[in-house]
Short mmCIF file of C-alpha atoms and ligand atoms in Angstrom, two decimals:
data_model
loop_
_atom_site.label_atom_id
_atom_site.label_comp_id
_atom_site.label_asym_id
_atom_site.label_seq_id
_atom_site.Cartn_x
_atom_site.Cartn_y
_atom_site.Cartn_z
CA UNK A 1 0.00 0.00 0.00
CA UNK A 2 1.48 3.60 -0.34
CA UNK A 3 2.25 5.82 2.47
CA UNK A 4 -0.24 7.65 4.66
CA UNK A 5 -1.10 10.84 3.45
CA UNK A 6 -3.58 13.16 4.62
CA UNK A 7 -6.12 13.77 3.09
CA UNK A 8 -7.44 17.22 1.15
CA UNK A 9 -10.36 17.63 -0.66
CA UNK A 10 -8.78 18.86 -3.05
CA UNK A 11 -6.31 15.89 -3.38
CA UNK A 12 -9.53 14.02 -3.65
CA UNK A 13 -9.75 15.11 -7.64
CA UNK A 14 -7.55 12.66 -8.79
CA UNK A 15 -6.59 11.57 -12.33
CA UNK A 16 -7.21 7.86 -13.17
CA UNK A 17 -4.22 5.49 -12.78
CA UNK A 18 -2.57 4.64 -15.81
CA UNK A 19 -0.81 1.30 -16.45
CA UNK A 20 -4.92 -0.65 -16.45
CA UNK A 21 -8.59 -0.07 -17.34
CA UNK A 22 -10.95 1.73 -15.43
CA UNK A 23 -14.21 -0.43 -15.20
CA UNK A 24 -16.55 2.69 -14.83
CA UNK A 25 -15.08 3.82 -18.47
CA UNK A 26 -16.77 0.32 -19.74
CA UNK A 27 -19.95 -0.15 -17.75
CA UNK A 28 -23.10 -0.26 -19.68
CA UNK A 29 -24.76 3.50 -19.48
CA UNK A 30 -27.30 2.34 -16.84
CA UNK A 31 -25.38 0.42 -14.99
CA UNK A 32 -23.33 1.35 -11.81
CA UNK A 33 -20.22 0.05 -11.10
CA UNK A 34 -19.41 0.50 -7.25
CA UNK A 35 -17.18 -0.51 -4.28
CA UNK A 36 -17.35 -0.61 -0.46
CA UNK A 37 -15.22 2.11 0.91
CA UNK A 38 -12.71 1.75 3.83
CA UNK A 39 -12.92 5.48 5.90
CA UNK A 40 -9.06 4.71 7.13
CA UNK A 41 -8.00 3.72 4.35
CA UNK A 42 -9.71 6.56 1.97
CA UNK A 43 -8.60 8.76 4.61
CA UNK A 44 -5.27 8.29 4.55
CA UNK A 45 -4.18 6.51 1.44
CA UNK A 46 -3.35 8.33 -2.21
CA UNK A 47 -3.24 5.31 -4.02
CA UNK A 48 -6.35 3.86 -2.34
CA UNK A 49 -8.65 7.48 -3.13
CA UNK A 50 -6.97 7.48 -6.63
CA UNK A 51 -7.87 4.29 -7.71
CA UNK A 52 -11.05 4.38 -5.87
CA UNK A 53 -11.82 7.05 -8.12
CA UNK A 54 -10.99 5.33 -11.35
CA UNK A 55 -12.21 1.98 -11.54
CA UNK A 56 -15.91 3.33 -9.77
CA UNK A 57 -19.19 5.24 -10.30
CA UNK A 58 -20.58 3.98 -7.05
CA UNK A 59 -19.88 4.16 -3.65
CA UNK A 60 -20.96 2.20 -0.39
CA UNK A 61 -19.57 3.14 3.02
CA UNK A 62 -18.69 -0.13 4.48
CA UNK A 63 -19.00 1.23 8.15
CA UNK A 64 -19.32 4.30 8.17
CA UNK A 65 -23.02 5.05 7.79
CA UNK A 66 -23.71 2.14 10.66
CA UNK A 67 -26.22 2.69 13.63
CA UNK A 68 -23.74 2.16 15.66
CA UNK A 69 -20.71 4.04 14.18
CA UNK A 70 -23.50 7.20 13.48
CA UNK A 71 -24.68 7.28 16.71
CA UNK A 72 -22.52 6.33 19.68
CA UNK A 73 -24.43 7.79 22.52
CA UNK A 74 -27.99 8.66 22.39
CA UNK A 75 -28.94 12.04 19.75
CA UNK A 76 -24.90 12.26 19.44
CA UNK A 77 -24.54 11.31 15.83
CA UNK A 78 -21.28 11.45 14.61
CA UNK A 79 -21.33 12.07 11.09
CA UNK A 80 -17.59 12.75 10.09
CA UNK A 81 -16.73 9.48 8.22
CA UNK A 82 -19.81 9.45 6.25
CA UNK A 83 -19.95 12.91 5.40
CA UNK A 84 -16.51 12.09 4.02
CA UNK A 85 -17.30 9.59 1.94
CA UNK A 86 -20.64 11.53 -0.01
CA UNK A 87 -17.57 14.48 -0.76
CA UNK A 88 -16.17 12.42 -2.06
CA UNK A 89 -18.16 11.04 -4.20
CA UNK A 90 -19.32 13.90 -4.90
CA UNK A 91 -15.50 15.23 -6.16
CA UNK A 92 -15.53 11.98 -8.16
CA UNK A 93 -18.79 12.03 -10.45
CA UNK A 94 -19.63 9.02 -8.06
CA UNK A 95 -23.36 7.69 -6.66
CA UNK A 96 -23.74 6.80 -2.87
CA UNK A 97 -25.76 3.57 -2.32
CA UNK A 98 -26.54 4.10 1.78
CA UNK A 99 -25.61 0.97 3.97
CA UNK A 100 -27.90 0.12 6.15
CA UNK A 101 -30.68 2.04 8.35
CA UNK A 102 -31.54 -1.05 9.97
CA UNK A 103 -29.32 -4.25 10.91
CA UNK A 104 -29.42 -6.45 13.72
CA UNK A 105 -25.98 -6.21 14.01
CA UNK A 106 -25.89 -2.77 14.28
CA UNK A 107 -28.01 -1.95 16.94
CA UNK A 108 -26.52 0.42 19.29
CA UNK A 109 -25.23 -0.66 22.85
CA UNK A 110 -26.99 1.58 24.75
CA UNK A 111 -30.58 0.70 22.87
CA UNK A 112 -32.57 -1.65 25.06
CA UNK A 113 -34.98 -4.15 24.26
CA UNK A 114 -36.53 -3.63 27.89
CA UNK A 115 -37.71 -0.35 26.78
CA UNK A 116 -41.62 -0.45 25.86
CA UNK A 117 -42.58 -0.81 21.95
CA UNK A 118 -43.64 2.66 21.40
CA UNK A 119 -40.15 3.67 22.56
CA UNK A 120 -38.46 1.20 20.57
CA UNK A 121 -40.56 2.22 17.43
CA UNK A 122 -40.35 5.81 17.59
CA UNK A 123 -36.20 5.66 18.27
CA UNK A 124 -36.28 3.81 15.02
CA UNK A 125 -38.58 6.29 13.34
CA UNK A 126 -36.31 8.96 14.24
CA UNK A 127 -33.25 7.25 13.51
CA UNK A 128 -34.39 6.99 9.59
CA UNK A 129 -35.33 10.47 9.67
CA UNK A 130 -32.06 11.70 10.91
CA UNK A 131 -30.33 9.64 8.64
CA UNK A 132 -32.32 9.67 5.57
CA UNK A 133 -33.14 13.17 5.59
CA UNK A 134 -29.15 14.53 6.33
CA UNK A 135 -28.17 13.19 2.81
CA UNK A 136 -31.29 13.60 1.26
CA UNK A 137 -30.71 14.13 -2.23
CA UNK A 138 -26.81 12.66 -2.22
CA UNK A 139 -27.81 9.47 -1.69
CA UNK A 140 -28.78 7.42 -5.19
CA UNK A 141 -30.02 4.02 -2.81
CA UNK A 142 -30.57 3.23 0.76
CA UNK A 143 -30.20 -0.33 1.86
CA UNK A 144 -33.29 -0.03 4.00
CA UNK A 145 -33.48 -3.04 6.05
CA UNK A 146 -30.32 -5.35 5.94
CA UNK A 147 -30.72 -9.50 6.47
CA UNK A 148 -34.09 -9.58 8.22
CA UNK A 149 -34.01 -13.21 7.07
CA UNK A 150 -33.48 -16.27 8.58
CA UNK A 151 -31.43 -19.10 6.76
CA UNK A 152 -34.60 -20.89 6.19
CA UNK A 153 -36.18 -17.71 4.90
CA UNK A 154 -38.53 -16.80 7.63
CA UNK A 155 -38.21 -13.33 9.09
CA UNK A 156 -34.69 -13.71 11.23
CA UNK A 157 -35.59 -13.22 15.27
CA UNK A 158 -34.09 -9.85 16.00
CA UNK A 159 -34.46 -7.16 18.74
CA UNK A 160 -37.27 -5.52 16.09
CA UNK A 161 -38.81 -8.38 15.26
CA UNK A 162 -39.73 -9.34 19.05
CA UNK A 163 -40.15 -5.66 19.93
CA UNK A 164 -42.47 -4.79 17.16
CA UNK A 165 -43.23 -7.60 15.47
CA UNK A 166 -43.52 -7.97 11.28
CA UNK A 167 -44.54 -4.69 10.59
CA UNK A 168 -41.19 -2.95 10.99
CA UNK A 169 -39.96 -3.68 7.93
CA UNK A 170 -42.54 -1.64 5.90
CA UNK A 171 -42.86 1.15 8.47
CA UNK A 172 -39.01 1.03 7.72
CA UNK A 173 -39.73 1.66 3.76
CA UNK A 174 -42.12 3.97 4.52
CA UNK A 175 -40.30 6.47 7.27
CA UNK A 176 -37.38 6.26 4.47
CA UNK A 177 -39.55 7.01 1.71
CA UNK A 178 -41.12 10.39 3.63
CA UNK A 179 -38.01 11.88 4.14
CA UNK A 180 -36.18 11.79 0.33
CA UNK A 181 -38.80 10.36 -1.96
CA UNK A 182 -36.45 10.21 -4.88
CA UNK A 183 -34.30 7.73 -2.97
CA UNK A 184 -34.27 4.35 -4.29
CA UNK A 185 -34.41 1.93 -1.38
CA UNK A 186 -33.56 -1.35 -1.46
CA UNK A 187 -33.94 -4.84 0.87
CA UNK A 188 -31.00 -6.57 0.77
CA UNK A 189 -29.09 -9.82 2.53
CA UNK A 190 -26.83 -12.42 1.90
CA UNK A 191 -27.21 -15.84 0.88
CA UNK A 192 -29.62 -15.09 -1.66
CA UNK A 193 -27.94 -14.74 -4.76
CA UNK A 194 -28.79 -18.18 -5.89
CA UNK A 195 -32.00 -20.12 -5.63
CA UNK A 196 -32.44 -21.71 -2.43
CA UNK A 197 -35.12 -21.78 0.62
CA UNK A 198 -33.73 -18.35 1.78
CA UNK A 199 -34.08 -16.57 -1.48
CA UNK A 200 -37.87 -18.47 -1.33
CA UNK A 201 -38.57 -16.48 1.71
CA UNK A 202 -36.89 -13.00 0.13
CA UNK A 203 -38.77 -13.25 -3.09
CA UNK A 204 -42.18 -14.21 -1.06
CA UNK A 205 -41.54 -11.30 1.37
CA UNK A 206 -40.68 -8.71 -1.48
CA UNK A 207 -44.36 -10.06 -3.12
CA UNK A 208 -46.09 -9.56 -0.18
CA UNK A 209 -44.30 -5.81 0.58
CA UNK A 210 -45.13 -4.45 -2.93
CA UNK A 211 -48.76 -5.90 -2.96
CA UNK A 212 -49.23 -3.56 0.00
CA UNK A 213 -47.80 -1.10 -1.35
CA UNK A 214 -44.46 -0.47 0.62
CA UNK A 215 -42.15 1.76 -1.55
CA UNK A 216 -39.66 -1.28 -1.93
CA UNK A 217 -37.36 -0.24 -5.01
CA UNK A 218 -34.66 -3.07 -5.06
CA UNK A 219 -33.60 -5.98 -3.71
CA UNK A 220 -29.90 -6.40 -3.35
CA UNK A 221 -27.93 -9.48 -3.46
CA UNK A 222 -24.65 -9.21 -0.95
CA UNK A 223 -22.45 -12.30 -3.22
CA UNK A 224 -19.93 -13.03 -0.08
CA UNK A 225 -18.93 -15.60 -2.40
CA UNK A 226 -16.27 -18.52 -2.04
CA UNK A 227 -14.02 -19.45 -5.11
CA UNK A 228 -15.10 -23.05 -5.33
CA UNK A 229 -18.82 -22.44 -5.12
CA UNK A 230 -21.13 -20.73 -7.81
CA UNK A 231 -24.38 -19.56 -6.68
CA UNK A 232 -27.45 -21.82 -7.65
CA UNK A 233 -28.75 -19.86 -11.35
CA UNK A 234 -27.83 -16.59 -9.97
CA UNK A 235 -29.57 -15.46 -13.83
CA UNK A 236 -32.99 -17.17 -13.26
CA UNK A 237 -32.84 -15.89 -9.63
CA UNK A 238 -32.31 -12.50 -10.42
CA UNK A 239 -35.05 -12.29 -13.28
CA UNK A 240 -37.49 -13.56 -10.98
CA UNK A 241 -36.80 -11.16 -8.59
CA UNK A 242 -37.29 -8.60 -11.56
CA UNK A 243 -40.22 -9.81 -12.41
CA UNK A 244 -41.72 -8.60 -9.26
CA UNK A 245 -41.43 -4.98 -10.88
CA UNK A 246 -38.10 -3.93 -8.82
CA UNK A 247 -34.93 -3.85 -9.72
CA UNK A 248 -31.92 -5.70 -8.27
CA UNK A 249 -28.53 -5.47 -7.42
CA UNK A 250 -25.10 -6.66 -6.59
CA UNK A 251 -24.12 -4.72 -3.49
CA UNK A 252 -21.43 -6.52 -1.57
CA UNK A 253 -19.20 -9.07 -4.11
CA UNK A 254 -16.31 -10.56 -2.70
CA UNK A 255 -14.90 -13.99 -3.21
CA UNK A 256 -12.85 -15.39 -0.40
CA UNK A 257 -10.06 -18.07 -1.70
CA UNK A 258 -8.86 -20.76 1.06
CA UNK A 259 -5.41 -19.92 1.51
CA UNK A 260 -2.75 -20.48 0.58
CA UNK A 261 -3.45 -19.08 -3.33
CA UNK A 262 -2.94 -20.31 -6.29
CA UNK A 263 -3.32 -19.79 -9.69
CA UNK A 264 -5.86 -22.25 -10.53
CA UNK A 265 -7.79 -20.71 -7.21
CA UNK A 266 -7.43 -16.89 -8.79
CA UNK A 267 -8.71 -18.46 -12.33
CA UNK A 268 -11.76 -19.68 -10.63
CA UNK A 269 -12.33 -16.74 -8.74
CA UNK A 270 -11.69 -14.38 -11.76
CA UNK A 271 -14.49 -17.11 -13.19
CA UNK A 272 -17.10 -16.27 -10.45
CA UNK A 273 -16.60 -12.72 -10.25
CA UNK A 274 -17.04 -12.09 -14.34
CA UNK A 275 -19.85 -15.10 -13.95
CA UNK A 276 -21.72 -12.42 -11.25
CA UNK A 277 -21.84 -9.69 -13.65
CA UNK A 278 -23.11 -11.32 -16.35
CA UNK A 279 -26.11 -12.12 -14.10
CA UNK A 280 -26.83 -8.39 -13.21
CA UNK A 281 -26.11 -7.41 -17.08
CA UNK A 282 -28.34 -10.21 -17.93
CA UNK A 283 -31.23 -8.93 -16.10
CA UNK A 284 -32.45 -5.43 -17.66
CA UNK A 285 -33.66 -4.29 -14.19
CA UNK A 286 -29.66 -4.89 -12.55
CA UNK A 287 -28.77 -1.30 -11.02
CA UNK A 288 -25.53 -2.06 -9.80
CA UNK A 289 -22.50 -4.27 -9.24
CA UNK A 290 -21.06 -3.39 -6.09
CA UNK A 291 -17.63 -5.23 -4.79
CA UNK A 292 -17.41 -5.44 -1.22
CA UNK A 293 -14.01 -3.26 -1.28
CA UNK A 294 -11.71 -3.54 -3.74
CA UNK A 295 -7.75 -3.98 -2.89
CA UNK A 296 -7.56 -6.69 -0.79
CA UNK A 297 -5.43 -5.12 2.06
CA UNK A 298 -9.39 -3.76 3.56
CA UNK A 299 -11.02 -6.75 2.66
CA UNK A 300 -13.24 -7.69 6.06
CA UNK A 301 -12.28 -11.12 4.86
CA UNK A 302 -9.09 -12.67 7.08
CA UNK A 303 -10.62 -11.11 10.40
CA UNK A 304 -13.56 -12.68 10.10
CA UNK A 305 -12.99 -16.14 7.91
CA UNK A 306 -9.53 -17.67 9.48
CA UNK A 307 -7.55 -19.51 6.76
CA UNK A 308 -9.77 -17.42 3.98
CA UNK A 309 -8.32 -14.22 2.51
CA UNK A 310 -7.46 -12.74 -1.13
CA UNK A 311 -11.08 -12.09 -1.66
CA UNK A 312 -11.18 -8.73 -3.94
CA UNK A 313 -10.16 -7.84 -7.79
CA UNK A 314 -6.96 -5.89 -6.74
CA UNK A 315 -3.95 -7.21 -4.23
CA UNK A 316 -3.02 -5.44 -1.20
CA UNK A 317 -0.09 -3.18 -3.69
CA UNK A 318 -3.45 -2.10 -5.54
CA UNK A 319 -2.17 -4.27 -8.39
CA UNK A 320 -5.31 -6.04 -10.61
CA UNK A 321 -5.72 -9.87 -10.46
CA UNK A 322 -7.15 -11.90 -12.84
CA UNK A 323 -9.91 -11.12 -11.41
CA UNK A 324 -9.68 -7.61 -12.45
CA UNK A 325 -9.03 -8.81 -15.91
CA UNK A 326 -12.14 -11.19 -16.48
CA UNK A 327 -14.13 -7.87 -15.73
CA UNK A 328 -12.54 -5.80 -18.14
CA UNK A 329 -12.65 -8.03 -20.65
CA UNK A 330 -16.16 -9.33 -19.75
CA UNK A 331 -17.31 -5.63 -20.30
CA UNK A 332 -14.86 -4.66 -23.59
CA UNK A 333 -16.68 -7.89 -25.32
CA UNK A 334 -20.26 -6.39 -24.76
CA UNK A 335 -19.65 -2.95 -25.68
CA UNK A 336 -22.44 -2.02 -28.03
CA UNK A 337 -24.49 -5.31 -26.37
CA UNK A 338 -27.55 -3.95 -25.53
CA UNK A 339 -28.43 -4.84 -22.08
CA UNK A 340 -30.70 -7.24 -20.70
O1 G3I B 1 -12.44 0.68 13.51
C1 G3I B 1 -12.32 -0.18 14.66
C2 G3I B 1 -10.96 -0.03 15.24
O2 G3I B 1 -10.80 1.29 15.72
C3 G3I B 1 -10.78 -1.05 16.38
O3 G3I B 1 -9.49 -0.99 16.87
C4 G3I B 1 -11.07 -2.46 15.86
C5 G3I B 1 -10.98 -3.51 16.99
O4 G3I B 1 -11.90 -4.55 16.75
O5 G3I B 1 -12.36 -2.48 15.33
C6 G3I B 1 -12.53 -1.60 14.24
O6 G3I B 1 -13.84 -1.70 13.78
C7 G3I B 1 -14.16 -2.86 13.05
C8 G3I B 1 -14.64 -2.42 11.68
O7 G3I B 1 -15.09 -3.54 10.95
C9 G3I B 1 -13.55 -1.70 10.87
O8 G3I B 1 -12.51 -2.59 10.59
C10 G3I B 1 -15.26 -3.61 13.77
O9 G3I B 1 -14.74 -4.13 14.99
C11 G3I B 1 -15.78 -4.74 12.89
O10 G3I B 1 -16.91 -5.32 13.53
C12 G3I B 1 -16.19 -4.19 11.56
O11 G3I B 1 -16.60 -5.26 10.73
C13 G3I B 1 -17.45 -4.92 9.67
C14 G3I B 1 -18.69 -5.79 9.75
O12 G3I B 1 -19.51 -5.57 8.61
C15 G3I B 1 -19.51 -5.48 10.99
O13 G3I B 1 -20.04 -4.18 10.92
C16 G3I B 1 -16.70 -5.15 8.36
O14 G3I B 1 -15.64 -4.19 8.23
C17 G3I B 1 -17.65 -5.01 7.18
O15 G3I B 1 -17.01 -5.41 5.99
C18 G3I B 1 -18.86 -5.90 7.40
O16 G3I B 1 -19.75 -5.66 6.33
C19 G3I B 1 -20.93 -6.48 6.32
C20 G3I B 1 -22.05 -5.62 5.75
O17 G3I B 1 -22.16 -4.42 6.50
C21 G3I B 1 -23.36 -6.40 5.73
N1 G3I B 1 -23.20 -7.65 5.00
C22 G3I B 1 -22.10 -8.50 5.46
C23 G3I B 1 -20.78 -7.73 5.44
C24 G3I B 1 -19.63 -8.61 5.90
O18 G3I B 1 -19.81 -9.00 7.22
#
């Protein structure tokens, strides 16, 4: 990685590397090619902001814009590494898809499930009005509600789920909706890229949302992928989802490799990433293809998989794998394909 160098936001303006293709120069017009952003790392890093800014037209905070990162102690929102991110974005002709408003894993310490429903319910309310309304107009999506399933698809038994039972997840959709209408906003979760009981559950929950006419825009398919495993018709499972009326999209792509690496194991992970986004460009509704960081120095990968690691398109000298490659070329062959 290169040295640490503050950051100005006028450094933030940066021309693209040279030496490899930028994959936002050969996404499909209505397509959005993004990547999870590290706040260290984009705070401190040239390389990291410069190539940041070339290869994507989309951005997704990977922390920063976390209950619990925004707001540490109760009504004491801390907005500094989010606000950093939307600049710049906003210095780099780049969208902001919004991670997440609600997750159970994000669920402040100092919230407590003893506290009666209409307390619980309100905190929310105002906690997706804060958020939603402070970037109103920045923010091109909003991962609304994040992995309310359970593996077997049912809703997943959560602190909102027992506090306020079903409901939340369209009162969600709907506080989000009132405070920046042009936002798309999106369900999203993981393990639900390829057909299987859990993407059952997803597709039979997004039904039931949109017959009762909750503003649900997207549904977004995280793709925490491993190298030796492709997703069950990730195509067909997408278009169904589409046929619901909303669009989809790729928001968190990474592919983990069992270490130690190999060729063969980069092939086959170059393989599944380029086999991912011909599954969004397949589908006409596909928003986005978001990788879940991009160098893979910030991958979340090693600290939280032990023996698992290499999981993003660039290594940790910001140098392209294969991976990298299958992308670029996946996207030179189609240009003039129309999409869809
Ligand atoms: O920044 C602190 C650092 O100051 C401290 O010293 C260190 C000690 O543990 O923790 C650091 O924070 C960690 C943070 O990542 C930044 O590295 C948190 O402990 C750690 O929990 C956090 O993990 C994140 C995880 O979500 C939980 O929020 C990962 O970076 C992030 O990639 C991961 O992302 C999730 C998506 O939001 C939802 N889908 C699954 C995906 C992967 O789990």
């Amino acid at each position: 990685m290169g040295q640490a160098e503050p950051a100005t936001e006028s450094s933030w303006q940066t021309p693209p590397t040279p030496g490899w293709p930028a994959l936002r120069g050969l996404m499909p017009a209505n397509v959005r090619i993004g990547s999870a952003v590290d706040g260290k790392l984009l705070a401190t890093d040239e390389r990291y902001r410069s190539e940041l800014a070339a290869q994507f037209n989309a951005v997704t905070a990977e922390n920063a814009m976390k209950w619990v990162n925004l707001e540490p102690s109760p009504g004491v929102y801390d907005w500094s590494e989010s606000d950093q991110v939307v600049k710049f974005a906003q210095a780099n002709g780049q969208a902001v898809y919004g991670h997440t408003l609600l997750w159970h894993s994000s669920v402040p310490a100092w919230v407590s499930e003893s506290w009666p429903r209409e307390r619980i319910r309100e905190l929310l309310r105002q906690h997706i009005t804060t958020v939603v309304s402070r970037y109103r107009g920045k923010i091109w999506a909003w991962d609304v509600v994040n992995e309310v399933l359970a593996e077997d698809g049912s809703l997943r038994d959560s602190l909102w789920l027992r506090k306020l039972g079903p409901g939340y997840i369209a009162d969600a959709f709907r506080w989000a909706h009132e405070a920046d209408p042009d936002a798309r906003l999106f369900i999203n979760d993981y393990g639900t890229e390829g057909r299987g009981r859990k993407a059952n559950g997803l597709l039979r929950l997004v039904r039931e949302l949109r017959m009762a006419g909750v503003p649900v825009h997207g549904v977004g398919f995280q793709s925490h992928l491993r190298w030796d495993r492709a997703p069950e018709d990730a195509t067909g499972n997408l278009r169904r989802f589409a046929a619901l009326g909303v669009s989809v999209a790729i928001t968190e792509l990474d592919v983990r490799i069992q270490l130690p690496v190999d060729a063969e194991k980069l092939l086959d992970q170059a393989l599944l990433y380029q086999h991912m986004l011909k599954a969004c460009l397949a589908v006409s509704t596909c928003e986005s293809v978001t990788l879940w960081g991009f160098t893979d120095t910030s991958s979340w990968i090693s600290s939280h998989y032990p023996g698992f690691g290499a999981a993003c398109v660039f290594d940790s000298d910001i140098r392209p794998k294969p991976a990298h490659e299958a992308l670029v070329q996946e996207l030179t062959s189609r240009r003039g394909t129309p999409p869809g």
